[in-house]
Every structure is written in C-alpha cells, then in structure tokens.
Amino acid sequence: MARQTARRVVLVAAVVVLAVMAGILFGAFRGNSTGFFRIGDYRPRPPALANRDVFVFPNQAGYDGQYYLALALDPALRNPGTLQTLDHPQYRCRRILFPLLGRALGLGQPGLIPYAMLLLNIVAAIMLVWLVARWWQIGGGSGWGGLLVLSVLGIWEVLALTTTDLMSTTLFVAALYALRLERPAFAALALALAALTREVMLLYWLAMLGGLAVSRQWRSLRWIVWAGLPAIAWNFYVLRHIPAGAGGNVVQILFGLPGVGWLEKGQEVVAGGLNGKNLFELMVFLSFLAVLGALLANLWRLRAVRAVWPAAAVALLLAAMFLCAKFFLLNYYLDYSRVFQDLFVLLVLNLGFTAARRYPAYAVLCLAGISSVAFLLHYTLGVI
C-alpha cells in the first residue's frame, strides 16, 4: 500500500512539474529550450551555439545556467572561447557532474544537450518528491507529504534557470534516506556525487560527520568519512589547472560578519517602498526567517531521535551561513532562495517524524508556496 501511494505521489509530481515546464517553455521562451539557461548578451555566446537559434535576454548578464550549458558543450575546455563565457571558471568547473551528465545524456550533440540538462532537473525534482514521500512513510506518515517539497521556491527557480542546486539537493536527501535505511555505502555514494555537483556539499559532508559522531552512529561514520574525497581531489585539480578568472574570491564576496547582510536587506526593503517587486522580495525574505525558526524549533523537539542528527548538523551549518550572508547574496531573491533552499527541504523532512510540530511549519510552507506560485506566474508570462 505504501509503495502504491508513493507511485501515485510520483505521478502527481511528474504531471505538475511537466505542466509547469511546458508552460514556461511555450509561454516565456516561445518553444526555445535555451531560454531555460537565461543567456545574456554581456558575455560571448558558447562557441558550440554560435550558429544556432538561441534565446538571448537582451541587455542582461544572464544567469548561472548559461555557464553550466557552456561546460556541458565543452567540458574539457578545448575551445578557448568557452573560458570567455564563464564568469568564475574555477567556481563553475568545481560543479562538474551536472554538465557532464548533460553532455552524456545529450550524446555530445549541441542540439540535444539543452534538453538533456532540462530532463536531468525534471527527474531530480520528481526523485526528490519520491524520496521525501518514502521518508514520511518510514516514520509512519502519509507519502503524500512528499508533495510538500513542491512548495519550495528554490526548486522552481532551478527548474526555470537550469542550475546545479536541485540535483545536489536530491542527492543529499538520497544520502539521508540511505542512512535512515542503514545503508551507509549508498549514502556515501550519493553524498560523493552531490559534492561533485556542488562544492558546498563538502561542508554538508563535514557537518554530517559531526552529526554522526555526536549521535555515535559509528558504522555509518566509517562509510561517510570517505564520501568527500573524490570532490576534494577534483577541487584540487581545478584549482591547479583552471584559471580563476576576474571575479574574485566567491566566499569573500558572498559571506561576511553575522547579521550585517540582514540589516542591509531590511534597509533596502524599507527604502524600496510599497510596490510589487519589493513586497515579493519581503515575502521571500520573511519566509526564510520563518523557516529558520520552525526548523530549529523542530530540531530541538526531535533531538532524541538519532536519525535526525546528520540532517540537524547540516541545518545548523545552513543557519550559520544564512546569518553570515552578505547583502550581495541577499540582494536578489533568485540568489539566496536557491542557495538556501535546503532549509525548506530539511523542514519537510523533519515533519515526517510524528513528534514534530506541524502546524507552524505548514504555515511557513504555505508562505513558500505562495512565493512559488507568484514566481511561476510572472516567469511564465515573461515578466521576471
């Protein structure tokens, strides 16, 4: 019965995700799949797309998806023009798994690779729903709880912009799920792949090691300790062989003293006045403050549950990172709502335990859902 429910949940998720993607494709991009990569005209176009019909956003720098598309088209950087399309070559090349899989699935063909990368994120979104549904069922809850992750704004942003965040989140949740099933080898593999998808997962890895040690889950710890090594080796290779570019140190750009970015964000919201864009920014930022409170409160309530500790350690890491985020990161909702989307995903996972306080968390997820619907309506209409 539980597996049948999980299959139904997956079917609903697939219908919703595919319908939304089709709406964006034909509503915002006039059927051109390259629109999902938000290619701007400030940088050169990827050489492999020079003679192809590309959906370009005029007078814009574009967004991160264009860089991963460039890497998927030329992962070995054989064409010197590929480096010129990247804003932070080292930073982008660390996140190699997503573009590599896109190239493999697209058979190396420039016309197929964009569709392959879209498909990867669609599958990741559906798999995430399935993993959360099974997580809830293990705790005695309803598998329909898996659909709650579709309220998370960051997930829809990644689907619309084709970045690496969704795949890394799904692999991270797969690692937590495997740990809960006491299959640490699978957990280590999923976490290793997550770290090759997005380098910040190395911090998740360290946090999970701490959580496993504190909760004395020694068997799992012996496997997870190896999970970060492939990504560490890859990062050393990138730092040694790939030019840094002119963008500067990404960590110094994005993070600083605790709370300063929050204060500057508050000042910006107050100064911005009452308009639609400013009110939306305020709603998104308040939803993140609310999810921090709901998540930390539930983690304290569930502190006696050993299965919670690896996720709790990551939640504390993300809370510290969000507290130290500079205004540069908090200035635009598309940035921080993707980077910290796992706060919402972790909250949904925590709700799978019967001891969790659900109603305050449901209110937070409702606010997130309103943000997601507003984003999708505007994006589909081509307003954002």
mmCIF file of C-alpha atoms in Angstrom:
data_model
loop_
_atom_site.group_PDB
_atom_site.id
_atom_site.type_symbol
_atom_site.label_atom_id
_atom_site.label_comp_id
_atom_site.label_asym_id
_atom_site.label_seq_id
_atom_site.Cartn_x
_atom_site.Cartn_y
_atom_site.Cartn_z
ATOM 1 C CA MET A 1 0.000 0.000 0.000
ATOM 2 C CA ALA A 2 2.814 2.392 0.921
ATOM 3 C CA ARG A 3 4.636 1.782 -2.348
ATOM 4 C CA GLN A 4 1.414 2.279 -4.283
ATOM 5 C CA THR A 5 0.902 5.631 -2.563
ATOM 6 C CA ALA A 6 4.494 6.615 -3.355
ATOM 7 C CA ARG A 7 3.912 5.800 -7.031
ATOM 8 C CA ARG A 8 0.787 7.950 -7.061
ATOM 9 C CA VAL A 9 2.702 10.797 -5.451
ATOM 10 C CA VAL A 10 5.398 10.492 -8.118
ATOM 11 C CA LEU A 11 2.755 10.540 -10.847
ATOM 12 C CA VAL A 12 1.180 13.717 -9.459
ATOM 13 C CA ALA A 13 4.609 15.341 -9.111
ATOM 14 C CA ALA A 14 5.526 14.400 -12.683
ATOM 15 C CA VAL A 15 2.302 15.866 -14.071
ATOM 16 C CA VAL A 16 2.756 19.114 -12.123
ATOM 17 C CA VAL A 17 6.440 19.545 -12.998
ATOM 18 C CA LEU A 18 5.981 18.713 -16.682
ATOM 19 C CA ALA A 19 2.966 21.016 -16.966
ATOM 20 C CA VAL A 20 4.874 23.905 -15.402
ATOM 21 C CA MET A 21 7.924 23.315 -17.596
ATOM 22 C CA ALA A 22 5.745 23.205 -20.705
ATOM 23 C CA GLY A 23 4.066 26.438 -19.623
ATOM 24 C CA ILE A 24 7.420 28.168 -19.220
ATOM 25 C CA LEU A 25 8.791 26.735 -22.479
ATOM 26 C CA PHE A 26 5.910 27.942 -24.610
ATOM 27 C CA GLY A 27 4.743 30.873 -22.507
ATOM 28 C CA ALA A 28 8.052 32.595 -21.782
ATOM 29 C CA PHE A 29 10.504 31.170 -24.334
ATOM 30 C CA ARG A 30 8.335 30.633 -27.436
ATOM 31 C CA GLY A 31 9.342 26.971 -27.593
ATOM 32 C CA ASN A 32 13.118 27.597 -27.493
ATOM 33 C CA SER A 33 14.712 25.343 -24.839
ATOM 34 C CA THR A 34 17.804 27.554 -24.496
ATOM 35 C CA GLY A 35 15.613 30.103 -22.714
ATOM 36 C CA PHE A 36 15.879 27.916 -19.616
ATOM 37 C CA PHE A 37 19.582 28.799 -19.387
ATOM 38 C CA ARG A 38 18.996 32.575 -19.223
ATOM 39 C CA ILE A 39 21.750 33.503 -21.659
ATOM 40 C CA GLY A 40 22.552 37.209 -21.523
ATOM 41 C CA ASP A 41 24.332 39.363 -24.075
ATOM 42 C CA TYR A 42 27.057 40.723 -21.780
ATOM 43 C CA ARG A 43 29.328 37.738 -22.422
ATOM 44 C CA PRO A 44 30.212 35.829 -25.585
ATOM 45 C CA ARG A 45 27.851 33.033 -26.523
ATOM 46 C CA PRO A 46 29.186 29.442 -26.039
ATOM 47 C CA PRO A 47 31.130 28.622 -29.231
ATOM 48 C CA ALA A 48 29.070 25.475 -29.902
ATOM 49 C CA LEU A 49 25.931 27.642 -30.099
ATOM 50 C CA ALA A 50 27.413 30.303 -32.378
ATOM 51 C CA ASN A 51 25.336 29.293 -35.392
ATOM 52 C CA ARG A 52 22.217 28.117 -33.578
ATOM 53 C CA ASP A 53 18.931 29.762 -32.690
ATOM 54 C CA VAL A 54 19.484 30.811 -29.070
ATOM 55 C CA PHE A 55 17.018 32.594 -26.813
ATOM 56 C CA VAL A 56 19.045 35.582 -25.566
ATOM 57 C CA PHE A 57 17.935 38.019 -22.862
ATOM 58 C CA PRO A 58 18.956 41.456 -24.202
ATOM 59 C CA ASN A 59 20.759 43.976 -22.015
ATOM 60 C CA GLN A 60 21.307 41.382 -19.288
ATOM 61 C CA ALA A 61 24.225 39.494 -17.800
ATOM 62 C CA GLY A 62 22.054 36.374 -17.802
ATOM 63 C CA TYR A 63 22.146 33.771 -15.056
ATOM 64 C CA ASP A 64 24.149 30.780 -13.860
ATOM 65 C CA GLY A 65 22.561 28.178 -16.131
ATOM 66 C CA GLN A 66 24.342 29.629 -19.167
ATOM 67 C CA TYR A 67 27.708 28.724 -17.623
ATOM 68 C CA TYR A 68 26.749 25.097 -16.980
ATOM 69 C CA LEU A 69 25.443 24.836 -20.526
ATOM 70 C CA ALA A 70 28.791 26.131 -21.797
ATOM 71 C CA LEU A 71 30.590 23.477 -19.722
ATOM 72 C CA ALA A 72 28.271 20.735 -20.954
ATOM 73 C CA LEU A 73 29.022 21.740 -24.540
ATOM 74 C CA ASP A 74 32.792 21.763 -23.913
ATOM 75 C CA PRO A 75 33.686 20.152 -20.538
ATOM 76 C CA ALA A 76 37.356 19.735 -21.464
ATOM 77 C CA LEU A 77 37.595 23.462 -22.335
ATOM 78 C CA ARG A 78 39.208 22.625 -25.673
ATOM 79 C CA ASN A 79 37.839 25.759 -27.305
ATOM 80 C CA PRO A 80 39.438 28.923 -25.813
ATOM 81 C CA GLY A 81 36.124 30.685 -26.322
ATOM 82 C CA THR A 82 34.474 28.518 -23.664
ATOM 83 C CA LEU A 83 36.541 30.096 -20.883
ATOM 84 C CA GLN A 84 35.465 33.532 -22.070
ATOM 85 C CA THR A 85 31.824 32.603 -21.485
ATOM 86 C CA LEU A 86 32.450 31.729 -17.795
ATOM 87 C CA ASP A 87 32.312 34.380 -15.075
ATOM 88 C CA HIS A 88 34.262 32.351 -12.462
ATOM 89 C CA PRO A 89 35.919 29.437 -14.313
ATOM 90 C CA GLN A 90 37.247 27.690 -11.187
ATOM 91 C CA TYR A 91 33.978 28.107 -9.329
ATOM 92 C CA ARG A 92 31.878 26.772 -12.212
ATOM 93 C CA CYS A 93 34.197 23.888 -13.045
ATOM 94 C CA ARG A 94 34.014 22.565 -9.497
ATOM 95 C CA ARG A 95 30.353 21.762 -10.202
ATOM 96 C CA ILE A 96 31.228 19.355 -12.961
ATOM 97 C CA LEU A 97 28.814 16.438 -12.545
ATOM 98 C CA PHE A 98 25.664 18.193 -13.785
ATOM 99 C CA PRO A 99 27.167 19.431 -17.087
ATOM 100 C CA LEU A 100 28.975 16.109 -17.603
ATOM 101 C CA LEU A 101 25.748 14.147 -17.211
ATOM 102 C CA GLY A 102 24.012 16.605 -19.521
ATOM 103 C CA ARG A 103 26.651 16.027 -22.174
ATOM 104 C CA ALA A 104 26.481 12.238 -21.777
ATOM 105 C CA LEU A 105 22.678 12.154 -21.897
ATOM 106 C CA GLY A 106 22.697 14.516 -24.882
ATOM 107 C CA LEU A 107 25.191 12.250 -26.700
ATOM 108 C CA GLY A 108 27.555 15.196 -27.084
ATOM 109 C CA GLN A 109 25.204 16.870 -29.572
ATOM 110 C CA PRO A 110 24.728 20.654 -29.098
ATOM 111 C CA GLY A 111 21.115 20.373 -30.217
ATOM 112 C CA LEU A 112 20.303 17.687 -27.630
ATOM 113 C CA ILE A 113 22.362 18.809 -24.627
ATOM 114 C CA PRO A 114 19.984 21.618 -23.527
ATOM 115 C CA TYR A 115 17.064 19.173 -23.495
ATOM 116 C CA ALA A 116 19.169 16.616 -21.625
ATOM 117 C CA MET A 117 20.005 19.117 -18.889
ATOM 118 C CA LEU A 118 16.353 20.086 -18.551
ATOM 119 C CA LEU A 119 15.451 16.404 -18.262
ATOM 120 C CA LEU A 120 18.054 15.872 -15.534
ATOM 121 C CA ASN A 121 16.498 18.574 -13.368
ATOM 122 C CA ILE A 122 12.967 17.322 -14.045
ATOM 123 C CA VAL A 123 13.976 13.816 -12.958
ATOM 124 C CA ALA A 124 15.769 15.255 -9.915
ATOM 125 C CA ALA A 125 12.615 17.121 -8.855
ATOM 126 C CA ILE A 126 10.441 14.018 -9.201
ATOM 127 C CA MET A 127 13.008 11.856 -7.402
ATOM 128 C CA LEU A 128 13.144 14.386 -4.573
ATOM 129 C CA VAL A 129 9.381 14.105 -4.127
ATOM 130 C CA TRP A 130 9.664 10.297 -4.064
ATOM 131 C CA LEU A 131 12.486 10.330 -1.510
ATOM 132 C CA VAL A 132 10.577 12.645 0.816
ATOM 133 C CA ALA A 133 7.422 10.543 0.390
ATOM 134 C CA ARG A 134 9.309 7.398 1.406
ATOM 135 C CA TRP A 135 10.934 9.277 4.295
ATOM 136 C CA TRP A 136 7.497 10.194 5.620
ATOM 137 C CA GLN A 137 6.254 6.627 5.203
ATOM 138 C CA ILE A 138 9.180 5.225 7.180
ATOM 139 C CA GLY A 139 8.119 7.466 10.065
ATOM 140 C CA GLY A 140 4.527 6.269 9.860
ATOM 141 C CA GLY A 141 3.235 9.294 7.957
ATOM 142 C CA SER A 142 1.489 9.656 4.620
ATOM 143 C CA GLY A 143 3.531 9.516 1.451
ATOM 144 C CA TRP A 144 1.545 12.474 0.168
ATOM 145 C CA GLY A 145 3.766 14.607 2.383
ATOM 146 C CA GLY A 146 6.380 14.296 -0.342
ATOM 147 C CA LEU A 147 4.459 16.819 -2.404
ATOM 148 C CA LEU A 148 5.228 19.490 0.195
ATOM 149 C CA VAL A 149 8.679 19.981 -1.323
ATOM 150 C CA LEU A 150 6.981 21.388 -4.414
ATOM 151 C CA SER A 151 6.115 24.436 -2.313
ATOM 152 C CA VAL A 152 9.819 25.357 -2.138
ATOM 153 C CA LEU A 153 10.575 28.398 -4.304
ATOM 154 C CA GLY A 154 14.173 27.395 -4.970
ATOM 155 C CA ILE A 155 13.127 24.171 -6.676
ATOM 156 C CA TRP A 156 11.048 26.028 -9.261
ATOM 157 C CA GLU A 157 13.786 28.603 -9.761
ATOM 158 C CA VAL A 158 16.281 25.861 -10.559
ATOM 159 C CA LEU A 159 13.857 24.227 -12.981
ATOM 160 C CA ALA A 160 13.355 27.581 -14.709
ATOM 161 C CA LEU A 161 17.048 28.541 -14.723
ATOM 162 C CA THR A 162 18.790 25.138 -15.053
ATOM 163 C CA THR A 163 21.373 25.377 -12.270
ATOM 164 C CA THR A 164 23.013 22.602 -10.240
ATOM 165 C CA ASP A 165 21.204 23.134 -6.931
ATOM 166 C CA LEU A 166 18.313 20.719 -7.462
ATOM 167 C CA MET A 167 20.475 17.741 -8.356
ATOM 168 C CA SER A 168 22.728 18.319 -5.350
ATOM 169 C CA THR A 169 19.702 18.632 -3.054
ATOM 170 C CA THR A 170 18.211 15.389 -4.361
ATOM 171 C CA LEU A 171 21.495 13.526 -3.911
ATOM 172 C CA PHE A 172 21.858 14.955 -0.394
ATOM 173 C CA VAL A 173 18.351 13.783 0.548
ATOM 174 C CA ALA A 174 19.140 10.401 -1.024
ATOM 175 C CA ALA A 175 22.140 10.189 1.313
ATOM 176 C CA LEU A 176 19.971 10.977 4.350
ATOM 177 C CA TYR A 177 17.382 8.429 3.204
ATOM 178 C CA ALA A 178 20.046 5.729 2.785
ATOM 179 C CA LEU A 179 21.435 6.493 6.243
ATOM 180 C CA ARG A 180 17.978 6.087 7.724
ATOM 181 C CA LEU A 181 17.678 2.704 5.995
ATOM 182 C CA GLU A 182 21.099 1.825 7.475
ATOM 183 C CA ARG A 183 22.719 1.575 4.059
ATOM 184 C CA PRO A 184 25.768 3.779 4.613
ATOM 185 C CA ALA A 185 27.572 2.664 1.441
ATOM 186 C CA PHE A 186 24.742 4.036 -0.711
ATOM 187 C CA ALA A 187 24.666 7.163 1.441
ATOM 188 C CA ALA A 188 28.382 7.716 0.889
ATOM 189 C CA LEU A 189 27.981 7.287 -2.877
ATOM 190 C CA ALA A 190 25.078 9.751 -3.036
ATOM 191 C CA LEU A 191 26.962 12.300 -0.949
ATOM 192 C CA ALA A 192 30.104 11.901 -3.074
ATOM 193 C CA LEU A 193 28.062 12.612 -6.210
ATOM 194 C CA ALA A 194 26.385 15.577 -4.504
ATOM 195 C CA ALA A 195 29.787 17.103 -3.714
ATOM 196 C CA LEU A 196 30.819 16.758 -7.362
ATOM 197 C CA THR A 197 27.607 18.536 -8.322
ATOM 198 C CA ARG A 198 28.003 21.462 -5.948
ATOM 199 C CA GLU A 199 31.147 22.084 -3.922
ATOM 200 C CA VAL A 200 29.276 23.412 -0.866
ATOM 201 C CA MET A 201 28.246 19.795 -0.277
ATOM 202 C CA LEU A 202 31.734 19.294 1.126
ATOM 203 C CA LEU A 203 30.606 21.457 4.047
ATOM 204 C CA TYR A 204 27.467 19.324 4.332
ATOM 205 C CA TRP A 205 29.751 16.288 4.421
ATOM 206 C CA LEU A 206 31.786 17.702 7.311
ATOM 207 C CA ALA A 207 28.613 18.657 9.167
ATOM 208 C CA MET A 208 27.177 15.173 8.684
ATOM 209 C CA LEU A 209 30.381 13.632 10.012
ATOM 210 C CA GLY A 210 29.926 15.731 13.136
ATOM 211 C CA GLY A 211 26.272 14.734 13.447
ATOM 212 C CA LEU A 212 27.083 11.049 13.059
ATOM 213 C CA ALA A 213 29.878 11.284 15.620
ATOM 214 C CA VAL A 214 27.726 13.078 18.207
ATOM 215 C CA SER A 215 24.942 10.514 17.787
ATOM 216 C CA ARG A 216 27.501 7.663 17.836
ATOM 217 C CA GLN A 217 26.479 6.168 14.529
ATOM 218 C CA TRP A 218 29.923 4.651 14.048
ATOM 219 C CA ARG A 219 29.098 2.200 11.252
ATOM 220 C CA SER A 220 27.673 4.965 9.096
ATOM 221 C CA LEU A 221 30.549 7.259 10.009
ATOM 222 C CA ARG A 222 33.102 4.741 8.718
ATOM 223 C CA TRP A 223 31.489 4.946 5.271
ATOM 224 C CA ILE A 224 30.614 8.636 5.125
ATOM 225 C CA VAL A 225 34.165 9.679 6.028
ATOM 226 C CA TRP A 226 35.235 8.699 2.500
ATOM 227 C CA ALA A 227 32.416 10.488 0.679
ATOM 228 C CA GLY A 228 34.154 13.839 0.319
ATOM 229 C CA LEU A 229 37.437 12.559 -1.087
ATOM 230 C CA PRO A 230 36.502 12.473 -4.820
ATOM 231 C CA ALA A 231 35.282 16.078 -4.696
ATOM 232 C CA ILE A 232 38.346 17.185 -2.728
ATOM 233 C CA ALA A 233 40.594 15.629 -5.374
ATOM 234 C CA TRP A 234 38.580 17.262 -8.157
ATOM 235 C CA ASN A 235 38.704 20.660 -6.448
ATOM 236 C CA PHE A 236 42.485 20.443 -6.130
ATOM 237 C CA TYR A 237 42.711 19.604 -9.825
ATOM 238 C CA VAL A 238 40.514 22.568 -10.764
ATOM 239 C CA LEU A 239 42.455 24.987 -8.564
ATOM 240 C CA ARG A 240 45.701 23.810 -10.127
ATOM 241 C CA HIS A 241 44.704 23.682 -13.794
ATOM 242 C CA ILE A 242 41.768 26.072 -14.340
ATOM 243 C CA PRO A 243 42.289 29.870 -14.290
ATOM 244 C CA ALA A 244 40.488 31.714 -11.514
ATOM 245 C CA GLY A 245 39.086 34.447 -13.737
ATOM 246 C CA ALA A 246 38.489 38.059 -12.784
ATOM 247 C CA GLY A 247 35.522 37.534 -10.479
ATOM 248 C CA GLY A 248 37.432 37.400 -7.193
ATOM 249 C CA ASN A 249 37.047 35.043 -4.225
ATOM 250 C CA VAL A 250 33.443 33.835 -4.203
ATOM 251 C CA VAL A 251 33.401 33.099 -0.458
ATOM 252 C CA GLN A 252 34.586 36.616 0.413
ATOM 253 C CA ILE A 253 32.025 38.086 -1.983
ATOM 254 C CA LEU A 254 29.079 36.164 -0.522
ATOM 255 C CA PHE A 255 29.799 35.869 3.224
ATOM 256 C CA GLY A 256 30.928 38.220 5.973
ATOM 257 C CA LEU A 257 30.080 39.324 9.504
ATOM 258 C CA PRO A 258 26.910 37.819 11.029
ATOM 259 C CA GLY A 259 23.744 39.848 10.642
ATOM 260 C CA VAL A 260 25.189 42.695 8.564
ATOM 261 C CA GLY A 261 23.597 41.439 5.362
ATOM 262 C CA TRP A 262 20.243 41.069 7.131
ATOM 263 C CA LEU A 263 20.359 44.693 8.295
ATOM 264 C CA GLU A 264 21.249 45.923 4.818
ATOM 265 C CA LYS A 265 18.446 43.812 3.350
ATOM 266 C CA GLY A 266 15.997 45.358 5.805
ATOM 267 C CA GLN A 267 17.145 48.856 4.884
ATOM 268 C CA GLU A 268 16.720 48.069 1.183
ATOM 269 C CA VAL A 269 13.179 46.766 1.708
ATOM 270 C CA VAL A 270 12.165 49.846 3.728
ATOM 271 C CA ALA A 271 13.707 52.226 1.195
ATOM 272 C CA GLY A 272 12.106 50.387 -1.731
ATOM 273 C CA GLY A 273 8.576 51.418 -0.836
ATOM 274 C CA LEU A 274 5.296 49.637 -1.499
ATOM 275 C CA ASN A 275 5.490 48.069 -4.939
ATOM 276 C CA GLY A 276 5.007 44.547 -6.254
ATOM 277 C CA LYS A 277 8.686 43.676 -6.638
ATOM 278 C CA ASN A 278 9.608 44.965 -3.193
ATOM 279 C CA LEU A 279 6.686 43.216 -1.498
ATOM 280 C CA PHE A 280 7.662 39.954 -3.185
ATOM 281 C CA GLU A 281 11.271 40.346 -2.008
ATOM 282 C CA LEU A 282 9.961 40.989 1.514
ATOM 283 C CA MET A 283 7.710 37.920 1.418
ATOM 284 C CA VAL A 284 10.552 35.658 0.295
ATOM 285 C CA PHE A 285 12.979 37.002 2.894
ATOM 286 C CA LEU A 286 10.418 36.700 5.699
ATOM 287 C CA SER A 287 9.714 33.121 4.646
ATOM 288 C CA PHE A 288 13.398 32.326 5.185
ATOM 289 C CA LEU A 289 13.409 33.897 8.624
ATOM 290 C CA ALA A 290 10.279 31.881 9.417
ATOM 291 C CA VAL A 291 11.722 28.610 8.145
ATOM 292 C CA LEU A 292 14.796 29.119 10.314
ATOM 293 C CA GLY A 293 12.613 29.451 13.392
ATOM 294 C CA ALA A 294 10.364 26.496 12.525
ATOM 295 C CA LEU A 295 13.284 24.255 11.568
ATOM 296 C CA LEU A 296 15.394 24.968 14.642
ATOM 297 C CA ALA A 297 12.371 24.549 16.931
ATOM 298 C CA ASN A 298 11.574 21.160 15.417
ATOM 299 C CA LEU A 299 15.194 20.036 15.576
ATOM 300 C CA TRP A 300 15.234 20.796 19.290
ATOM 301 C CA ARG A 301 11.992 18.865 19.716
ATOM 302 C CA LEU A 302 13.451 15.877 17.829
ATOM 303 C CA ARG A 303 16.911 15.968 19.422
ATOM 304 C CA ALA A 304 16.489 12.499 20.964
ATOM 305 C CA VAL A 305 15.952 10.893 17.521
ATOM 306 C CA ARG A 306 19.296 9.586 16.234
ATOM 307 C CA ALA A 307 18.210 9.695 12.597
ATOM 308 C CA VAL A 308 17.786 13.466 12.871
ATOM 309 C CA TRP A 309 21.363 14.290 13.833
ATOM 310 C CA PRO A 310 23.086 14.231 10.407
ATOM 311 C CA ALA A 311 20.348 16.466 8.963
ATOM 312 C CA ALA A 312 20.355 18.643 12.086
ATOM 313 C CA ALA A 313 24.080 19.284 11.708
ATOM 314 C CA VAL A 314 23.549 20.442 8.116
ATOM 315 C CA ALA A 315 20.631 22.627 9.216
ATOM 316 C CA LEU A 316 22.833 24.362 11.791
ATOM 317 C CA LEU A 317 25.500 24.874 9.117
ATOM 318 C CA LEU A 318 22.966 26.441 6.741
ATOM 319 C CA ALA A 319 21.577 28.640 9.509
ATOM 320 C CA ALA A 320 25.094 29.940 10.227
ATOM 321 C CA MET A 321 25.736 30.535 6.523
ATOM 322 C CA PHE A 322 22.450 32.397 6.112
ATOM 323 C CA LEU A 323 23.256 34.540 9.147
ATOM 324 C CA CYS A 324 26.647 35.435 7.621
ATOM 325 C CA ALA A 325 25.340 36.061 4.093
ATOM 326 C CA LYS A 326 26.320 39.452 2.711
ATOM 327 C CA PHE A 327 23.892 41.815 1.043
ATOM 328 C CA PHE A 328 25.460 40.839 -2.297
ATOM 329 C CA LEU A 329 23.846 37.409 -1.853
ATOM 330 C CA LEU A 330 20.655 38.625 -0.161
ATOM 331 C CA ASN A 331 20.044 41.462 -2.615
ATOM 332 C CA TYR A 332 18.152 39.354 -5.162
ATOM 333 C CA TYR A 333 15.703 36.618 -4.175
ATOM 334 C CA LEU A 334 16.816 34.346 -7.043
ATOM 335 C CA ASP A 335 20.237 34.056 -5.434
ATOM 336 C CA TYR A 336 19.670 33.285 -1.768
ATOM 337 C CA SER A 337 16.423 31.354 -2.234
ATOM 338 C CA ARG A 338 18.351 28.794 -4.325
ATOM 339 C CA VAL A 339 21.477 28.707 -2.193
ATOM 340 C CA PHE A 340 19.490 28.082 0.991
ATOM 341 C CA GLN A 341 16.581 26.077 -0.430
ATOM 342 C CA ASP A 342 17.664 23.054 1.616
ATOM 343 C CA LEU A 343 16.410 24.792 4.769
ATOM 344 C CA PHE A 344 12.868 24.237 3.480
ATOM 345 C CA VAL A 345 13.629 20.696 2.326
ATOM 346 C CA LEU A 346 15.028 19.827 5.762
ATOM 347 C CA LEU A 347 11.909 21.246 7.388
ATOM 348 C CA VAL A 348 9.725 18.993 5.223
ATOM 349 C CA LEU A 349 11.877 16.002 6.193
ATOM 350 C CA ASN A 350 11.517 16.842 9.875
ATOM 351 C CA LEU A 351 7.743 16.887 9.507
ATOM 352 C CA GLY A 352 7.994 13.195 8.636
ATOM 353 C CA PHE A 353 8.592 12.435 12.319
ATOM 354 C CA THR A 354 5.445 12.076 14.424
ATOM 355 C CA ALA A 355 6.923 14.174 17.251
ATOM 356 C CA ALA A 356 7.363 17.222 15.005
ATOM 357 C CA ARG A 357 5.219 20.330 15.447
ATOM 358 C CA ARG A 358 3.499 20.537 12.099
ATOM 359 C CA TYR A 359 1.049 23.424 12.046
ATOM 360 C CA PRO A 360 3.586 26.294 12.391
ATOM 361 C CA ALA A 361 5.708 24.566 9.743
ATOM 362 C CA TYR A 362 2.699 24.207 7.453
ATOM 363 C CA ALA A 363 2.160 27.971 7.718
ATOM 364 C CA VAL A 364 5.772 28.559 6.652
ATOM 365 C CA LEU A 365 5.420 26.157 3.720
ATOM 366 C CA CYS A 366 2.168 27.859 2.739
ATOM 367 C CA LEU A 367 4.041 31.169 2.527
ATOM 368 C CA ALA A 368 6.728 29.452 0.459
ATOM 369 C CA GLY A 369 4.053 28.024 -1.814
ATOM 370 C CA ILE A 370 2.541 31.453 -2.408
ATOM 371 C CA SER A 371 6.005 32.729 -3.352
ATOM 372 C CA SER A 372 6.441 29.816 -5.764
ATOM 373 C CA VAL A 373 3.090 30.375 -7.464
ATOM 374 C CA ALA A 374 3.771 34.110 -7.816
ATOM 375 C CA PHE A 375 7.206 33.416 -9.297
ATOM 376 C CA LEU A 376 5.904 30.874 -11.791
ATOM 377 C CA LEU A 377 3.014 33.054 -12.936
ATOM 378 C CA HIS A 378 5.295 36.007 -13.567
ATOM 379 C CA TYR A 379 8.054 33.934 -15.137
ATOM 380 C CA THR A 380 5.671 32.132 -17.467
ATOM 381 C CA LEU A 381 4.280 35.483 -18.572
ATOM 382 C CA GLY A 382 7.821 36.710 -19.211
ATOM 383 C CA VAL A 383 7.632 39.479 -16.603
ATOM 384 C CA ILE A 384 10.617 38.468 -14.476
#
